[in-house]
mmCIF file of C-alpha atoms and ligand atoms in Angstrom:
data_model
loop_
_atom_site.group_PDB
_atom_site.id
_atom_site.type_symbol
_atom_site.label_atom_id
_atom_site.label_comp_id
_atom_site.label_asym_id
_atom_site.label_seq_id
_atom_site.Cartn_x
_atom_site.Cartn_y
_atom_site.Cartn_z
ATOM 1 C CA MET A 1 95.441 82.330 109.227
ATOM 2 C CA CYS A 2 98.071 83.465 106.798
ATOM 3 C CA LYS A 3 101.782 83.521 107.401
ATOM 4 C CA THR A 4 103.210 86.775 108.657
ATOM 5 C CA HIS A 5 106.667 87.702 109.877
ATOM 6 C CA GLU A 6 108.677 84.555 110.295
ATOM 7 C CA ASN A 7 112.350 84.472 109.485
ATOM 8 C CA GLU A 8 111.952 81.759 106.878
ATOM 9 C CA THR A 9 109.595 84.021 104.931
ATOM 10 C CA LEU A 10 112.296 86.669 104.491
ATOM 11 C CA SER A 11 115.125 86.614 101.972
ATOM 12 C CA ASP A 12 118.791 87.136 102.890
ATOM 13 C CA ASP A 13 119.607 89.178 99.815
ATOM 14 C CA CYS A 14 116.575 91.473 99.605
ATOM 15 C CA ILE A 15 116.923 95.117 100.641
ATOM 16 C CA PHE A 16 113.346 95.350 101.973
ATOM 17 C CA CYS A 17 113.770 92.112 103.957
ATOM 18 C CA LYS A 18 116.859 93.689 105.533
ATOM 19 C CA ILE A 19 114.811 96.784 106.433
ATOM 20 C CA ILE A 20 112.082 94.545 107.915
ATOM 21 C CA LYS A 21 114.689 92.710 110.003
ATOM 22 C CA GLY A 22 116.201 96.028 111.128
ATOM 23 C CA ASP A 23 119.552 95.236 109.487
ATOM 24 C CA ILE A 24 119.237 98.387 107.378
ATOM 25 C CA PRO A 25 117.858 101.563 108.975
ATOM 26 C CA SER A 26 114.768 103.257 107.596
ATOM 27 C CA ASP A 27 112.579 106.223 108.429
ATOM 28 C CA LYS A 28 109.665 104.101 109.553
ATOM 29 C CA VAL A 29 106.190 105.660 109.640
ATOM 30 C CA TYR A 30 104.095 102.571 110.376
ATOM 31 C CA GLU A 31 104.436 98.943 111.402
ATOM 32 C CA ASP A 32 102.053 96.172 112.335
ATOM 33 C CA ARG A 33 102.143 92.399 112.381
ATOM 34 C CA TYR A 34 101.761 92.134 108.608
ATOM 35 C CA CYS A 35 103.535 95.099 107.088
ATOM 36 C CA ILE A 36 105.941 97.967 107.475
ATOM 37 C CA ALA A 37 106.045 101.421 105.883
ATOM 38 C CA PHE A 38 108.960 103.812 105.574
ATOM 39 C CA ARG A 39 109.942 106.936 103.666
ATOM 40 C CA ASP A 40 111.341 106.273 100.207
ATOM 41 C CA ILE A 41 115.080 106.922 99.955
ATOM 42 C CA ASN A 42 114.518 108.692 96.628
ATOM 43 C CA PRO A 43 111.260 110.625 97.109
ATOM 44 C CA GLN A 44 109.322 111.583 93.989
ATOM 45 C CA MET A 45 106.780 113.705 95.863
ATOM 46 C CA PRO A 46 107.013 115.684 99.128
ATOM 47 C CA VAL A 47 105.444 112.641 100.793
ATOM 48 C CA HIS A 48 106.637 109.306 99.392
ATOM 49 C CA ILE A 49 106.072 106.222 101.516
ATOM 50 C CA VAL A 50 106.837 102.585 100.699
ATOM 51 C CA VAL A 51 104.391 100.057 102.188
ATOM 52 C CA THR A 52 105.492 96.438 102.057
ATOM 53 C CA PRO A 53 104.508 93.112 103.654
ATOM 54 C CA LYS A 54 106.708 91.299 106.163
ATOM 55 C CA ILE A 55 107.021 88.358 103.859
ATOM 56 C CA HIS A 56 109.204 88.034 100.785
ATOM 57 C CA ILE A 57 106.854 87.899 97.810
ATOM 58 C CA GLU A 58 108.298 89.282 94.599
ATOM 59 C CA SER A 59 105.155 90.870 93.202
ATOM 60 C CA VAL A 60 101.382 90.628 93.217
ATOM 61 C CA LEU A 61 101.809 87.674 90.855
ATOM 62 C CA GLY A 62 103.378 85.682 93.695
ATOM 63 C CA PHE A 63 100.492 85.689 96.163
ATOM 64 C CA LYS A 64 98.911 82.358 97.090
ATOM 65 C CA GLU A 65 95.245 81.892 98.032
ATOM 66 C CA ASP A 66 96.096 81.458 101.701
ATOM 67 C CA GLN A 67 97.968 84.768 101.716
ATOM 68 C CA ALA A 68 94.964 86.824 100.612
ATOM 69 C CA GLU A 69 94.640 88.376 104.054
ATOM 70 C CA ILE A 70 97.993 90.113 103.592
ATOM 71 C CA LEU A 71 96.606 91.998 100.583
ATOM 72 C CA GLY A 72 93.718 93.285 102.665
ATOM 73 C CA ARG A 73 96.036 94.193 105.512
ATOM 74 C CA LEU A 74 98.200 96.206 103.134
ATOM 75 C CA GLN A 75 95.149 98.208 102.041
ATOM 76 C CA LEU A 76 94.142 98.810 105.653
ATOM 77 C CA ALA A 77 97.705 99.911 106.451
ATOM 78 C CA ILE A 78 97.670 102.358 103.534
ATOM 79 C CA ALA A 79 94.467 103.938 104.849
ATOM 80 C CA GLU A 80 95.846 104.136 108.391
ATOM 81 C CA ILE A 81 99.110 105.704 107.189
ATOM 82 C CA ALA A 82 97.137 108.261 105.151
ATOM 83 C CA ARG A 83 95.151 109.206 108.249
ATOM 84 C CA ARG A 84 98.238 109.381 110.473
ATOM 85 C CA LEU A 85 100.114 111.578 108.011
ATOM 86 C CA GLY A 86 97.050 113.780 107.428
ATOM 87 C CA LEU A 87 96.688 112.845 103.771
ATOM 88 C CA ASP A 88 93.063 111.740 104.003
ATOM 89 C CA GLY A 89 91.752 115.273 103.319
ATOM 90 C CA SER A 90 93.995 116.338 100.452
ATOM 91 C CA GLY A 91 94.349 112.915 98.856
ATOM 92 C CA PHE A 92 97.142 110.715 97.671
ATOM 93 C CA ARG A 93 98.103 108.283 94.925
ATOM 94 C CA VAL A 94 98.943 104.601 95.452
ATOM 95 C CA VAL A 95 101.234 102.968 92.897
ATOM 96 C CA ASN A 96 102.481 99.417 92.531
ATOM 97 C CA ASN A 97 105.163 98.699 89.969
ATOM 98 C CA CYS A 98 105.065 95.091 88.827
ATOM 99 C CA GLY A 99 107.851 93.762 86.670
ATOM 100 C CA LYS A 100 110.085 94.990 83.903
ATOM 101 C CA ASP A 101 107.883 97.355 81.894
ATOM 102 C CA ALA A 102 106.696 99.072 85.080
ATOM 103 C CA LYS A 103 110.345 99.450 86.173
ATOM 104 C CA GLN A 104 109.985 97.558 89.433
ATOM 105 C CA SER A 105 113.459 97.862 90.934
ATOM 106 C CA VAL A 106 113.034 96.027 94.256
ATOM 107 C CA PRO A 107 111.617 92.502 93.807
ATOM 108 C CA HIS A 108 109.660 92.502 97.070
ATOM 109 C CA ILE A 109 106.083 93.644 96.529
ATOM 110 C CA HIS A 110 105.410 97.170 97.746
ATOM 111 C CA TYR A 111 103.060 100.065 97.243
ATOM 112 C CA HIS A 112 104.136 103.681 96.890
ATOM 113 C CA ILE A 113 102.001 106.302 98.654
ATOM 114 C CA LEU A 114 102.580 109.621 96.895
ATOM 115 C CA ALA A 115 101.220 112.862 98.283
ATOM 116 C CA GLY A 116 101.929 116.402 99.373
ATOM 117 C CA GLY A 117 101.114 118.167 96.128
ATOM 118 C CA GLU A 118 98.841 118.066 93.120
ATOM 119 C CA MET A 119 99.668 115.322 90.616
ATOM 120 C CA GLY A 120 99.030 115.061 86.904
ATOM 121 C CA GLU A 121 95.748 113.697 85.594
ATOM 122 C CA ARG A 122 97.563 110.880 83.834
ATOM 123 C CA ILE A 123 99.049 108.043 85.851
ATOM 124 C CA VAL A 124 102.052 107.650 83.579
HETATM 125 P P1 LIG B 201 110.147 100.258 92.641
HETATM 126 O O1 LIG B 201 110.895 100.951 91.550
HETATM 127 O O2 LIG B 201 108.635 100.349 92.464
HETATM 128 O O3 LIG B 201 110.623 98.834 92.845
HETATM 129 O O4 LIG B 201 110.454 101.081 93.972
HETATM 130 C C1 LIG B 201 111.483 100.795 94.838
HETATM 131 C C2 LIG B 201 111.648 102.010 95.718
HETATM 132 O O5 LIG B 201 112.381 101.627 96.861
HETATM 133 C C3 LIG B 201 112.394 103.174 95.066
HETATM 134 O O6 LIG B 201 111.515 104.281 94.959
HETATM 135 C C4 LIG B 201 113.531 103.478 96.028
HETATM 136 C C5 LIG B 201 113.177 102.722 97.267
HETATM 137 N N1 LIG B 201 114.316 102.158 97.967
HETATM 138 C C6 LIG B 201 115.237 101.303 97.452
HETATM 139 N N2 LIG B 201 116.155 100.988 98.378
HETATM 140 C C7 LIG B 201 115.773 101.644 99.514
HETATM 141 C C8 LIG B 201 116.325 101.697 100.831
HETATM 142 O O7 LIG B 201 117.340 101.087 101.169
HETATM 143 N N3 LIG B 201 115.663 102.483 101.730
HETATM 144 C C9 LIG B 201 114.551 103.188 101.398
HETATM 145 N N4 LIG B 201 113.981 103.924 102.370
HETATM 146 N N5 LIG B 201 113.993 103.134 100.179
HETATM 147 C C10 LIG B 201 114.616 102.383 99.248
#
């Protein structure tokens, strides 16, 4: 069983940890034991959701073997959010920015769900 939401797994100076703890408000669209999803404060598509685990891990590079379940749970959450928001028919894009070149700005791993309009054929 992997670790989930325990206070010692959250960071005091991380914006997403503060959202997880409820210290900063967010427009939440989904929550379960492992992850939370909310509308991006700076949307780049009509639908722009941030999905993030309830544990402070900087990026995909930080996952340990015994945390593998969280990665699967994030994927399941993404699919559930897509269904709930009615994106499963039209489609959506899932993006993870990892590190400097990808311009990751919040060092707490998260996936962007982008939808609500046709996107370009190129990812970047
Ligand atoms: P990235 O650049 O991949 O690290 O994406 C971070 C995203 O997080 C960016 O699109 C803006 C969003 N974001 C940052 N701070 C907040 C916040 O306080 N609330 C919400 N809802 N989104 C935030």
